[in-house]
Amino acid sequence: MYQYILKRVLMMLPVLLAVTIIVFLIVHLIPGDPARLVVGEMGSQQAYDRVRAELGLDKPLYIQYFSFLDRLFHLNLGKSIVYREDVTKLLAAKLPNTLELTGSALIFTYLFAIPLGILAAVKRNTVIDYLSMGLAIIGVSVPSFWLGFLLISLFAIHLHWFPIAGYGGIKYLVLPAVALGFGGAALVARMMRSSLLEVINQDYTVTAKAKGLRYWTVITKHALRNALIPIVTLLGLQVGWLVGGAVVIEIVFLRPGVGRLIVKSIYMRDFPVVQGITLILAVTVILGNLLADILYAVTDPKVRY
Amino acid sequence: MKKHKLLFNFFKSTNAIIGTSIIILFLLTALLAPYLAPQPPNAQSLKNALTPPGREYLLGTDEFGRSILSRIIFGARVSLNITLLASIVALGIGVPLGALAGYYGGVLDFIVEGLVDITWAFPVILAALAIMFILGTGLHSIMIAIGVVYWAGYARITRGQFLALREEEYVQAARAVGASNLRIIWRHLLPNSLAPLLVQLSLGMGQVILLEASLSFLGLGAQPPTPSWGSMLSKGQAYLLNASWLTLFPGLAIMLVVLGFNLIGDGLRDALDPRLSHTRK
C-alpha cells in the first residue's frame, strides 16, 4: 500500500513538470507577440525591446523555461498586464473564494448523492427508486449555469430566500454550490445505485445474507465497501469538473473568484494571469487526483502496481 | 450477442425509447431547420423585441426581436454537429490507448496514465480554451478541442476494465490454450468492456453538448450571429428579471438533448449486460 502511494506521488512529479511546460508554452503558442501585448500597439520600439529583454524572449526557449521554473520556485508568477499587479497577489485575493465554492460543492455532491444512490438501490423498483433516479438523470443532463439561473429565479427572485448574486457569508454560497455540485451529485448517485445493485447479487453478499446477518449489516459492512470503489474513482473526476465548472458558476453568480478573473484575462489577453490561474488550478486538480488514487488503494486492496 | 436480440432488449426499455425519440427529433430538427423554423433565425424586428411567448412567437423573442424558437431550431445544428465529431475524436484516441495500457501494463501503462493525468490536470474548460488558443476559434477548433479534452475519460475506463479483466479465469484460460494477445483483446476483453464504454459514450456526448454550451456561454464558442444555445443563455442573463424565456427555452433544449443521450446510454447498458438488467427487475 505505502509503495503504491509512494509510486503515485513520484508519478505526480513528472505530471507537475509537464504542466509547467504546457503552461510555459501558452505564451509562445497563443497568436501574437507577448512583448507587443505588454507594451500595447502604440508602445515605442524602445519599450518593446526593454520588455522583450525583461521577459527573456530574446533567449533560447529552454533558457526561458528554466528561468520560468526559477521564478515559480520563488512564487513569482509575473505581473498582470491589465492590473499592473503581481499575479501571486491577485491569486491570493481570489483563489480562496474559488476554493470555498468548489469545496462546498464537493461536500454537497457526496452528502446528497451517496444516501440517494443507496436509497434507490435498497428500495429498487419502488416509487423512491424511480423518483431519485429520475432526479439523478435530469441532474446529469442540466447545464450548471442554467440550473444557476433557475435557482436564482425561484429562490432569490420569487421566494427571496437567498441573495440573487454576490459574495459574503454562507447565504451567498448555497445556490452557487448547489448549481455547481448538482450534476456531479447526479452522476455519483447513479453510479452508487448501479454499483451497489451489482454487489448485492454477488456470492459473498448472498452468503452473508444466508448466514442470517441483518439486511442493513450486509449492506453497510459487506456490500457498501466494494460498491464504493467506483465512487472513489469518480472523486478525481469531480475535482476537475468542479474547478472547471466554477469558472462558469462564478460568472452566473458574480462571485469574485479566479474563474471570473481568467475569463476576463482571456478577453484582455493578459497572459501572465492566464498562465498563473491555469497553473494553480491544474496543481489543485493534480492534488485532488492524488487523493482519489490514495483513497482508491485504501478501499480496494486488489489494486496492484 | 446477436444484433436483433440486442435491439429487442434495447427497445424493451421505455427510457431507451424516450431517449431515442428525443435524439431522432433533434436530428430531424437539425437537418430540416430551414423548413421547420417559423422565421429566419437572424431576422430582427425591433418593434417585437422581448415579446413573451404567444401566438405569433411561440417561444417569444430576444432583445432584437428575433424568434427564440427559430434560433433554438438552428442552434440544434451547431450542437449536434459538434457532439458527433468531438465524440469520434475522443473515442478514437482514448479506447486504443486505454486498451494498450490496461492489457500490457508496464512502461506503456505508465506513459498513458501520465498523459491521462496531464490531460485531467487541466479542468476541461481551461484545456479546451488552451487548445482553441492554438488552433484559433471556429466550430472546427471547438470540435477538435472538445474531442482532445475528453479522450482521457475513455482511456481511463478502458484501462480500468482491462486491468480488472485481464486476470479473470476465462482470460487466463484463453491464454493457456495459446490465444494471441490481439485475439484476447479483441474477442474477450473489448466485448466485456463495452457496457461501461457505451454508458460513458452516451454520458460523454451529453458532456460534449454541455461543454460547447459553456464555451459559448463564456462568449468563446460559436460567434454571433450564429445561433447557439450557450450564447443564447449568455445574452439572456441580462434579462433574467423581466424576460426569463430568453434563458428558459435554450436551457431546456440543452437539457432535453443531453437527457436523450443519457437515456440511450442507460438502455444500451441494460441491453448489452443482461446480468445488470436482471438486477433491475
Coordinates of C-alpha atoms in Angstrom, one line a residue:
Chain A
M1 CA 0.0 0.0 0.0
Y2 CA 2.7 2.5 1.0
Q3 CA 4.7 1.5 -2.0
Y4 CA 1.6 2.3 -4.2
I5 CA 1.2 5.7 -2.5
L6 CA 4.9 6.5 -2.9
K7 CA 4.7 5.4 -6.6
R8 CA 1.7 7.7 -7.1
V9 CA 3.5 10.6 -5.5
L10 CA 6.5 10.0 -7.7
M11 CA 4.3 9.7 -10.8
M12 CA 2.8 13.1 -9.8
L13 CA 6.2 14.8 -10.2
P14 CA 6.6 14.4 -14.0
V15 CA 2.9 15.4 -14.4
L16 CA 3.6 18.6 -12.5
L17 CA 6.7 19.2 -14.6
A18 CA 4.7 18.5 -17.8
V19 CA 2.0 21.0 -16.6
T20 CA 4.7 23.7 -16.0
I21 CA 6.0 23.1 -19.6
I22 CA 2.5 23.4 -21.1
V23 CA 1.7 26.5 -19.0
F24 CA 5.1 28.0 -20.0
L25 CA 4.3 27.2 -23.7
I26 CA 1.0 29.1 -23.6
V27 CA 2.8 32.3 -24.1
H28 CA 4.5 31.0 -27.2
L29 CA 1.5 29.2 -28.7
I30 CA -1.1 32.0 -28.5
P31 CA -1.2 34.1 -31.6
G32 CA 0.6 37.4 -31.3
D33 CA 3.8 38.7 -29.8
P34 CA 3.8 38.6 -25.9
A35 CA 6.1 41.6 -25.7
R36 CA 3.8 43.6 -28.0
L37 CA 0.8 42.6 -25.8
V38 CA 2.6 44.1 -22.8
V39 CA 3.6 47.4 -24.3
G40 CA 0.5 47.7 -26.5
E41 CA 0.2 48.5 -30.2
M42 CA 1.2 52.2 -29.6
G43 CA 4.3 51.3 -27.5
S44 CA 7.7 52.6 -28.6
Q45 CA 10.3 50.3 -30.1
Q46 CA 12.5 51.1 -27.1
A47 CA 9.8 50.0 -24.6
Y48 CA 9.2 46.9 -26.8
D49 CA 12.9 45.9 -26.7
R50 CA 13.1 46.5 -22.9
V51 CA 10.0 44.3 -22.3
R52 CA 11.3 41.6 -24.6
A53 CA 14.6 41.5 -22.7
E54 CA 12.7 41.6 -19.3
L55 CA 10.5 38.6 -20.4
G56 CA 13.7 36.9 -21.7
L57 CA 12.1 36.4 -25.1
D58 CA 15.4 37.1 -26.8
K59 CA 16.9 34.0 -25.2
P60 CA 16.7 30.4 -26.4
L61 CA 13.4 28.5 -25.4
Y62 CA 15.0 26.2 -22.8
I63 CA 16.7 29.0 -21.0
Q64 CA 13.4 30.8 -20.9
Y65 CA 11.8 27.7 -19.4
F66 CA 14.4 27.3 -16.7
S67 CA 14.1 31.0 -15.7
F68 CA 10.3 30.4 -15.7
L69 CA 10.8 27.5 -13.3
D70 CA 13.2 29.5 -11.2
R71 CA 10.5 32.3 -10.9
L72 CA 7.9 29.7 -10.0
F73 CA 10.1 28.4 -7.1
H74 CA 10.2 32.0 -5.8
L75 CA 6.4 32.2 -6.2
N76 CA 6.8 34.8 -8.8
L77 CA 4.2 34.4 -11.5
G78 CA 4.9 37.7 -13.2
K79 CA 3.0 40.9 -13.4
S80 CA -0.5 41.4 -14.8
I81 CA -0.6 43.5 -17.9
V82 CA -4.1 44.8 -17.1
Y83 CA -3.9 45.3 -13.3
R84 CA -0.2 46.2 -13.1
E85 CA -0.1 44.0 -10.0
D86 CA 1.8 40.8 -9.1
V87 CA -0.2 37.7 -10.3
T88 CA 0.6 36.0 -7.0
K89 CA -1.1 38.8 -5.2
L90 CA -4.1 38.8 -7.4
L91 CA -4.4 35.0 -7.0
A92 CA -4.0 35.2 -3.2
A93 CA -7.0 37.5 -3.2
K94 CA -9.3 35.5 -5.5
L95 CA -8.3 31.8 -5.0
P96 CA -9.8 31.3 -1.5
N97 CA -13.2 32.4 -2.9
T98 CA -13.0 29.7 -5.7
L99 CA -11.8 27.0 -3.3
E100 CA -14.6 27.9 -0.9
L101 CA -17.1 27.4 -3.8
T102 CA -15.6 24.2 -5.1
G103 CA -15.2 22.7 -1.6
S104 CA -18.8 23.5 -0.7
A105 CA -20.0 22.0 -4.0
L106 CA -17.9 18.8 -3.4
I107 CA -19.4 18.4 0.1
F108 CA -22.9 18.9 -1.3
T109 CA -22.2 16.4 -4.1
Y110 CA -21.3 13.5 -1.8
L111 CA -23.7 14.3 1.1
F112 CA -26.6 14.4 -1.4
A113 CA -25.6 11.7 -3.8
I114 CA -24.4 8.7 -1.7
P115 CA -27.6 8.4 0.5
L116 CA -29.7 9.0 -2.6
G117 CA -27.9 6.2 -4.5
I118 CA -28.1 3.8 -1.6
L119 CA -31.7 4.5 -1.0
A120 CA -32.5 3.9 -4.7
A121 CA -30.6 0.6 -4.7
V122 CA -32.1 -0.7 -1.5
K123 CA -35.6 0.4 -2.4
R124 CA -35.2 -0.7 -6.1
N125 CA -38.3 -0.7 -8.3
T126 CA -40.3 1.4 -5.8
V127 CA -41.5 4.9 -6.2
I128 CA -38.5 6.1 -4.2
D129 CA -36.1 4.5 -6.7
Y130 CA -37.9 5.9 -9.7
L131 CA -38.1 9.4 -8.2
S132 CA -34.4 9.5 -7.1
M133 CA -33.1 8.1 -10.4
G134 CA -35.4 10.4 -12.4
L135 CA -33.9 13.3 -10.4
A136 CA -30.4 11.9 -11.0
I137 CA -30.8 11.5 -14.7
I138 CA -32.2 15.0 -15.1
G139 CA -29.4 16.3 -12.8
V140 CA -26.8 14.8 -15.1
S141 CA -28.4 16.5 -18.1
V142 CA -28.8 20.0 -16.7
P143 CA -26.2 22.7 -17.6
S144 CA -24.9 24.0 -14.3
F145 CA -25.2 27.6 -15.4
W146 CA -28.8 27.1 -16.5
L147 CA -29.6 25.5 -13.2
G148 CA -28.0 28.5 -11.6
F149 CA -30.5 30.8 -13.4
L150 CA -33.4 28.6 -12.4
L151 CA -32.2 28.6 -8.7
I152 CA -31.9 32.4 -8.9
S153 CA -35.3 32.8 -10.4
L154 CA -37.0 30.5 -7.8
F155 CA -35.1 31.0 -4.6
A156 CA -33.8 34.6 -5.0
I157 CA -36.2 36.5 -7.2
H158 CA -39.5 34.8 -6.2
L159 CA -39.0 33.4 -2.7
H160 CA -36.3 35.9 -1.5
W161 CA -34.7 33.1 0.5
F162 CA -31.2 33.8 -0.9
P163 CA -29.4 36.8 -2.4
I164 CA -29.5 36.9 -6.3
A165 CA -25.7 37.1 -6.6
G166 CA -22.6 38.4 -5.0
Y167 CA -20.2 37.3 -2.3
G168 CA -20.5 37.2 1.5
G169 CA -21.4 34.6 4.1
I170 CA -22.9 31.2 3.7
K171 CA -26.2 32.7 2.3
Y172 CA -24.3 33.7 -0.8
L173 CA -22.7 30.2 -1.1
V174 CA -25.7 27.9 -1.0
L175 CA -27.2 28.5 -4.5
P176 CA -23.8 28.5 -6.4
A177 CA -22.7 25.4 -4.5
V178 CA -25.9 23.5 -5.4
A179 CA -25.8 24.7 -9.0
L180 CA -22.1 23.6 -9.3
G181 CA -22.4 20.3 -7.4
F182 CA -25.8 19.0 -8.7
G183 CA -24.5 17.5 -12.0
G184 CA -21.8 15.6 -10.2
A185 CA -24.1 14.5 -7.5
A186 CA -26.5 13.1 -10.0
L187 CA -23.6 11.1 -11.6
V188 CA -22.4 9.8 -8.2
A189 CA -25.9 8.8 -7.2
R190 CA -26.5 6.8 -10.4
M191 CA -23.1 5.2 -10.1
M192 CA -23.7 4.4 -6.4
R193 CA -27.0 2.7 -7.2
S194 CA -25.8 0.6 -10.0
S195 CA -22.6 -0.3 -8.2
L196 CA -24.5 -1.4 -5.1
L197 CA -27.0 -3.4 -7.1
E198 CA -24.2 -5.3 -8.8
V199 CA -22.5 -6.0 -5.4
I200 CA -25.7 -7.1 -3.7
N201 CA -26.1 -10.1 -6.1
Q202 CA -22.5 -11.3 -5.7
D203 CA -21.8 -14.6 -3.9
Y204 CA -20.2 -13.2 -0.8
T205 CA -23.2 -10.9 -0.2
V206 CA -25.6 -13.7 -0.7
T207 CA -23.5 -15.8 1.7
A208 CA -23.6 -13.0 4.3
K209 CA -27.4 -12.9 3.9
A210 CA -27.6 -16.7 4.1
K211 CA -25.7 -16.6 7.4
G212 CA -28.6 -14.7 8.8
L213 CA -27.0 -11.3 9.1
R214 CA -29.4 -8.3 9.2
Y215 CA -30.1 -6.7 5.9
W216 CA -28.5 -3.3 6.8
T217 CA -25.4 -5.1 8.2
V218 CA -25.0 -6.9 4.9
I219 CA -25.4 -3.5 3.1
T220 CA -23.1 -1.4 5.3
K221 CA -20.4 -4.0 6.3
H222 CA -20.2 -6.1 3.2
A223 CA -21.7 -4.6 0.1
L224 CA -21.0 -0.9 0.6
R225 CA -17.2 -1.2 0.9
N226 CA -16.9 -2.8 -2.5
A227 CA -19.7 -0.7 -4.0
L228 CA -17.9 2.5 -3.0
I229 CA -14.8 1.7 -5.1
P230 CA -16.2 3.1 -8.4
I231 CA -17.5 6.1 -6.4
V232 CA -14.0 6.8 -5.2
T233 CA -12.6 6.7 -8.7
L234 CA -15.1 9.4 -9.5
L235 CA -13.7 11.8 -6.9
G236 CA -10.7 12.7 -9.1
L237 CA -13.1 13.5 -12.0
Q238 CA -15.2 15.6 -9.6
V239 CA -12.4 17.8 -8.6
G240 CA -11.5 18.7 -12.2
W241 CA -15.2 19.1 -13.0
L242 CA -15.9 21.4 -10.1
V243 CA -12.8 23.5 -10.6
G244 CA -13.7 24.0 -14.3
G245 CA -17.4 24.5 -13.6
A246 CA -16.5 27.2 -11.1
V247 CA -15.4 29.4 -14.0
V248 CA -18.9 29.4 -15.3
I249 CA -20.8 29.5 -12.0
E250 CA -18.7 32.5 -10.8
I251 CA -19.9 34.4 -13.8
V252 CA -23.6 33.4 -13.2
F253 CA -23.5 34.4 -9.5
L254 CA -21.0 37.3 -9.9
R255 CA -18.6 35.8 -7.4
P256 CA -15.1 37.4 -7.3
G257 CA -13.0 34.2 -7.9
V258 CA -10.3 33.1 -10.3
G259 CA -12.9 31.8 -12.7
R260 CA -14.2 35.3 -13.5
L261 CA -10.6 36.6 -13.4
I262 CA -9.4 34.1 -16.1
V263 CA -12.3 34.7 -18.5
K264 CA -11.7 38.5 -18.2
S265 CA -7.9 37.9 -18.6
I266 CA -8.5 35.8 -21.8
Y267 CA -10.6 38.6 -23.3
M268 CA -7.9 41.2 -22.3
R269 CA -5.1 38.8 -23.4
D270 CA -3.5 39.2 -20.0
F271 CA -1.3 36.1 -20.4
P272 CA 0.6 36.2 -17.1
V273 CA -2.7 36.0 -15.3
V274 CA -4.0 33.2 -17.6
Q275 CA -0.7 31.3 -17.0
G276 CA -0.9 31.8 -13.3
I277 CA -4.5 30.7 -12.9
T278 CA -4.1 27.7 -15.3
L279 CA -1.1 26.6 -13.2
I280 CA -2.8 26.9 -9.9
L281 CA -6.0 25.2 -11.0
A282 CA -4.0 22.4 -12.6
V283 CA -2.0 21.9 -9.4
T284 CA -5.3 21.8 -7.4
V285 CA -6.7 19.1 -9.7
I286 CA -3.4 17.1 -9.6
L287 CA -3.5 17.0 -5.8
G288 CA -7.2 16.1 -5.9
N289 CA -6.5 13.2 -8.3
L290 CA -3.7 12.0 -6.0
L291 CA -6.0 12.0 -3.1
A292 CA -8.6 10.0 -5.1
D293 CA -5.9 7.4 -6.1
I294 CA -4.8 7.0 -2.5
L295 CA -8.4 6.5 -1.4
Y296 CA -8.8 4.0 -4.3
A297 CA -5.9 2.0 -2.9
V298 CA -7.4 2.2 0.6
T299 CA -10.8 0.9 -0.5
D300 CA -9.6 -1.7 -3.0
P301 CA -6.8 -4.0 -1.8
K302 CA -6.8 -5.7 -5.2
V303 CA -5.1 -2.7 -6.7
R304 CA -1.6 -3.8 -7.6
Y305 CA 1.1 -1.8 -9.3
Chain B
M1 CA -24.9 -11.0 -28.5
K2 CA -26.9 -11.1 -31.8
K3 CA -27.9 -7.8 -33.3
H4 CA -31.7 -8.4 -33.3
K5 CA -31.5 -9.7 -29.7
L6 CA -29.7 -6.5 -28.7
L7 CA -32.2 -4.3 -30.5
F8 CA -35.0 -6.3 -28.9
N9 CA -33.5 -5.8 -25.4
F10 CA -32.9 -2.1 -26.1
F11 CA -36.4 -1.3 -27.2
K12 CA -37.9 -3.2 -24.3
S13 CA -36.9 -0.2 -22.1
T14 CA -39.3 2.7 -22.1
N15 CA -36.4 5.0 -21.2
A16 CA -34.4 3.9 -24.2
I17 CA -37.5 4.6 -26.5
I18 CA -37.9 8.1 -25.0
G19 CA -34.2 8.8 -25.4
T20 CA -34.1 7.5 -29.0
S21 CA -37.2 9.6 -29.8
I22 CA -35.6 12.7 -28.4
I23 CA -32.4 12.3 -30.3
I24 CA -34.3 11.4 -33.6
L25 CA -36.4 14.5 -33.1
F26 CA -33.3 16.7 -32.6
L27 CA -31.5 15.1 -35.6
L28 CA -34.6 15.8 -37.7
T29 CA -34.8 19.4 -36.3
A30 CA -31.1 20.0 -37.2
L31 CA -31.5 18.5 -40.7
L32 CA -34.7 20.2 -41.5
A33 CA -34.0 23.5 -39.7
P34 CA -34.7 25.8 -42.7
Y35 CA -38.1 24.1 -43.3
L36 CA -39.2 24.0 -39.6
A37 CA -38.1 27.5 -38.4
P38 CA -41.1 29.8 -38.4
Q39 CA -38.9 32.9 -39.0
P40 CA -35.3 33.2 -40.2
P41 CA -33.0 32.8 -37.1
N42 CA -31.3 36.2 -37.6
A43 CA -34.3 38.2 -38.8
Q44 CA -34.6 41.3 -36.4
S45 CA -37.8 43.1 -35.6
L46 CA -37.1 45.7 -33.0
K47 CA -40.7 46.6 -32.5
N48 CA -41.3 43.0 -31.4
A49 CA -38.2 42.9 -29.0
L50 CA -38.7 40.9 -25.8
T51 CA -42.2 39.7 -26.8
P52 CA -43.3 37.0 -24.3
P53 CA -44.2 33.5 -25.7
G54 CA -47.5 33.8 -27.6
R55 CA -49.3 33.0 -30.8
E56 CA -47.0 34.9 -33.2
Y57 CA -43.8 34.0 -31.5
L58 CA -44.3 30.6 -29.9
L59 CA -41.3 30.9 -27.5
G60 CA -41.1 34.7 -27.5
T61 CA -38.4 36.9 -28.9
D62 CA -35.0 38.2 -27.8
E63 CA -33.8 41.8 -27.3
F64 CA -33.5 42.2 -31.1
G65 CA -36.9 40.8 -31.7
R66 CA -35.5 37.5 -33.2
S67 CA -37.6 34.4 -32.8
I68 CA -36.3 32.2 -29.9
L69 CA -37.9 29.1 -31.5
S70 CA -36.1 29.7 -34.8
R71 CA -32.8 30.3 -33.1
I72 CA -33.2 27.1 -31.0
I73 CA -34.0 25.1 -34.1
F74 CA -30.9 26.4 -35.9
G75 CA -28.8 26.0 -32.7
A76 CA -29.6 22.3 -32.9
R77 CA -27.3 22.1 -36.0
V78 CA -24.4 23.5 -34.1
S79 CA -24.8 21.3 -31.1
L80 CA -25.3 18.0 -32.9
N81 CA -22.5 18.6 -35.4
I82 CA -20.0 19.3 -32.6
T83 CA -21.3 16.3 -30.5
L84 CA -20.8 13.7 -33.2
L85 CA -17.4 14.8 -34.4
A86 CA -15.9 15.6 -31.0
S87 CA -17.1 12.2 -29.6
I88 CA -15.5 10.4 -32.6
V89 CA -12.2 12.2 -31.9
A90 CA -12.3 11.4 -28.2
L91 CA -13.2 7.7 -28.7
G92 CA -10.6 7.3 -31.5
I93 CA -7.8 8.4 -29.2
G94 CA -9.0 7.1 -25.8
V95 CA -10.0 3.5 -26.4
P96 CA -6.9 2.2 -28.2
L97 CA -4.6 3.9 -25.7
G98 CA -6.6 2.7 -22.7
A99 CA -6.7 -0.9 -24.1
L100 CA -2.9 -1.0 -24.6
A101 CA -2.2 0.5 -21.2
G102 CA -4.6 -1.8 -19.3
Y103 CA -3.5 -5.0 -21.2
Y104 CA 0.2 -4.6 -21.4
G105 CA 0.8 -2.6 -18.3
G106 CA 4.5 -1.6 -17.6
V107 CA 6.0 1.3 -19.4
L108 CA 3.1 1.7 -21.8
D109 CA 0.7 2.0 -18.9
F110 CA 3.0 4.5 -17.2
I111 CA 3.0 6.7 -20.3
V112 CA -0.7 6.5 -21.0
E113 CA -1.5 7.1 -17.3
G114 CA 0.9 10.1 -17.4
L115 CA -0.9 11.5 -20.4
V116 CA -4.3 11.0 -18.8
D117 CA -3.1 12.7 -15.6
I118 CA -1.7 15.6 -17.6
T119 CA -4.9 16.0 -19.5
W120 CA -7.0 15.7 -16.4
A121 CA -4.8 18.1 -14.5
F122 CA -6.4 20.8 -16.6
P123 CA -10.1 21.4 -16.0
V124 CA -11.9 20.7 -19.3
I125 CA -12.9 24.3 -19.9
L126 CA -9.4 25.5 -19.4
A127 CA -7.9 22.8 -21.6
A128 CA -10.5 23.5 -24.3
L129 CA -9.6 27.2 -24.2
A130 CA -5.9 26.5 -24.4
I131 CA -6.4 24.3 -27.5
M132 CA -8.6 26.8 -29.1
F133 CA -6.0 29.5 -28.5
I134 CA -3.6 27.4 -30.5
L135 CA -6.0 26.3 -33.3
G136 CA -7.9 29.6 -33.4
T137 CA -11.6 30.0 -32.9
G138 CA -14.3 28.5 -35.0
L139 CA -16.5 25.4 -35.0
H140 CA -13.8 23.0 -36.2
S141 CA -11.5 24.2 -33.4
I142 CA -14.2 23.5 -30.9
M143 CA -14.8 20.0 -32.2
I144 CA -11.1 19.1 -32.0
A145 CA -10.6 20.9 -28.7
I146 CA -13.5 19.1 -27.0
G147 CA -12.5 15.8 -28.6
V148 CA -9.0 16.1 -27.3
V149 CA -10.1 17.2 -23.9
Y150 CA -12.4 14.1 -23.5
W151 CA -10.2 11.3 -24.7
A152 CA -8.8 10.7 -21.3
G153 CA -12.1 9.5 -19.8
Y154 CA -12.5 6.8 -22.4
A155 CA -8.8 5.7 -21.9
R156 CA -9.2 5.5 -18.1
I157 CA -12.3 3.4 -18.3
T158 CA -10.9 1.1 -21.0
R159 CA -7.7 0.7 -19.0
G160 CA -9.6 0.1 -15.7
Q161 CA -11.8 -2.6 -17.4
F162 CA -8.8 -4.3 -19.0
L163 CA -6.8 -4.2 -15.8
A164 CA -9.7 -5.8 -13.9
L165 CA -10.5 -8.4 -16.6
R166 CA -7.0 -9.5 -17.6
E167 CA -6.6 -11.7 -14.5
E168 CA -10.1 -13.3 -14.9
E169 CA -10.2 -17.0 -15.3
Y170 CA -11.6 -17.0 -18.8
V171 CA -8.8 -14.7 -20.0
Q172 CA -6.2 -16.9 -18.3
A173 CA -7.8 -20.0 -19.9
A174 CA -7.7 -18.3 -23.3
R175 CA -4.0 -17.5 -22.7
A176 CA -3.4 -21.1 -21.6
V177 CA -4.8 -22.6 -24.8
G178 CA -2.5 -20.3 -26.8
A179 CA -4.7 -17.4 -27.9
S180 CA -2.8 -14.4 -29.2
N181 CA -2.8 -11.1 -27.3
L182 CA -4.7 -9.4 -30.2
R183 CA -7.3 -12.2 -30.0
I184 CA -7.7 -11.9 -26.2
I185 CA -8.1 -8.1 -26.5
W186 CA -10.5 -8.2 -29.4
R187 CA -12.6 -11.3 -28.6
H188 CA -12.6 -11.3 -24.8
L189 CA -11.6 -8.0 -23.2
L190 CA -13.1 -5.5 -25.5
P191 CA -16.6 -7.0 -25.7
N192 CA -16.6 -7.3 -21.9
S193 CA -15.6 -3.6 -21.6
L194 CA -18.3 -2.4 -24.0
A195 CA -21.0 -1.8 -21.4
P196 CA -19.2 0.8 -19.3
L197 CA -17.7 2.3 -22.5
L198 CA -21.1 2.8 -24.1
V199 CA -22.5 4.2 -20.9
Q200 CA -19.5 6.6 -20.9
L201 CA -20.1 7.4 -24.6
S202 CA -23.7 8.4 -24.0
L203 CA -22.8 10.4 -20.9
G204 CA -19.8 11.8 -22.9
M205 CA -22.0 13.0 -25.7
G206 CA -24.1 14.8 -23.2
Q207 CA -20.9 16.3 -21.6
V208 CA -19.8 17.5 -25.0
I209 CA -23.0 19.4 -25.5
L210 CA -22.7 20.9 -22.0
L211 CA -19.0 21.9 -22.7
E212 CA -19.9 23.5 -26.0
A213 CA -22.7 25.4 -24.3
S214 CA -20.4 26.5 -21.6
L215 CA -17.8 27.8 -24.0
S216 CA -20.5 29.6 -26.0
F217 CA -21.9 30.9 -22.7
L218 CA -18.5 32.4 -22.0
G219 CA -18.6 34.0 -25.4
L220 CA -15.8 31.8 -26.7
G221 CA -17.7 29.3 -28.8
A222 CA -19.9 30.0 -31.8
Q223 CA -19.7 33.7 -32.6
P224 CA -22.7 35.9 -33.3
P225 CA -25.0 35.9 -35.2
T226 CA -24.6 32.1 -35.4
P227 CA -27.4 30.9 -33.1
S228 CA -26.1 28.6 -30.4
W229 CA -27.8 27.5 -27.3
G230 CA -25.0 28.5 -25.0
S231 CA -24.7 32.1 -26.4
M232 CA -28.4 32.5 -26.2
L233 CA -28.2 31.7 -22.5
S234 CA -25.4 34.2 -22.1
K235 CA -27.3 37.0 -23.7
G236 CA -30.4 36.1 -21.7
Q237 CA -28.7 36.5 -18.4
A238 CA -29.2 40.3 -18.5
Y239 CA -33.0 39.8 -18.9
L240 CA -33.4 37.2 -16.1
L241 CA -35.7 39.5 -14.1
N242 CA -38.1 40.6 -16.8
A243 CA -37.8 38.2 -19.7
S244 CA -37.0 34.7 -18.3
W245 CA -38.0 33.0 -21.6
L246 CA -34.7 34.1 -23.0
T247 CA -32.9 31.7 -20.7
L248 CA -35.6 29.1 -20.0
F249 CA -36.1 27.6 -23.5
P250 CA -32.5 27.3 -24.8
G251 CA -31.5 25.7 -21.4
L252 CA -34.5 23.3 -21.8
A253 CA -33.3 22.4 -25.3
I254 CA -29.8 21.6 -24.0
M255 CA -31.2 19.6 -21.1
L256 CA -33.5 17.5 -23.4
V257 CA -30.8 16.5 -25.8
V258 CA -28.4 15.6 -23.0
L259 CA -31.2 13.7 -21.4
G260 CA -31.8 11.9 -24.7
F261 CA -28.2 10.7 -24.9
N262 CA -28.2 9.7 -21.2
L263 CA -31.4 7.6 -21.6
I264 CA -30.0 5.9 -24.7
G265 CA -26.9 5.1 -22.7
D266 CA -28.9 3.5 -20.0
G267 CA -30.9 1.5 -22.4
L268 CA -27.8 0.3 -24.2
R269 CA -26.2 -0.7 -20.9
D270 CA -29.2 -2.8 -19.9
A271 CA -29.4 -4.4 -23.4
L272 CA -25.7 -5.2 -23.5
D273 CA -25.5 -6.5 -20.0
P274 CA -28.4 -8.8 -19.2
R275 CA -26.9 -9.5 -15.8
L276 CA -27.3 -5.9 -14.8
S277 CA -30.7 -5.7 -16.4
H278 CA -31.8 -8.7 -14.2
T279 CA -30.8 -6.9 -11.1
R280 CA -33.1 -4.1 -12.1
K281 CA -36.1 -6.3 -12.2

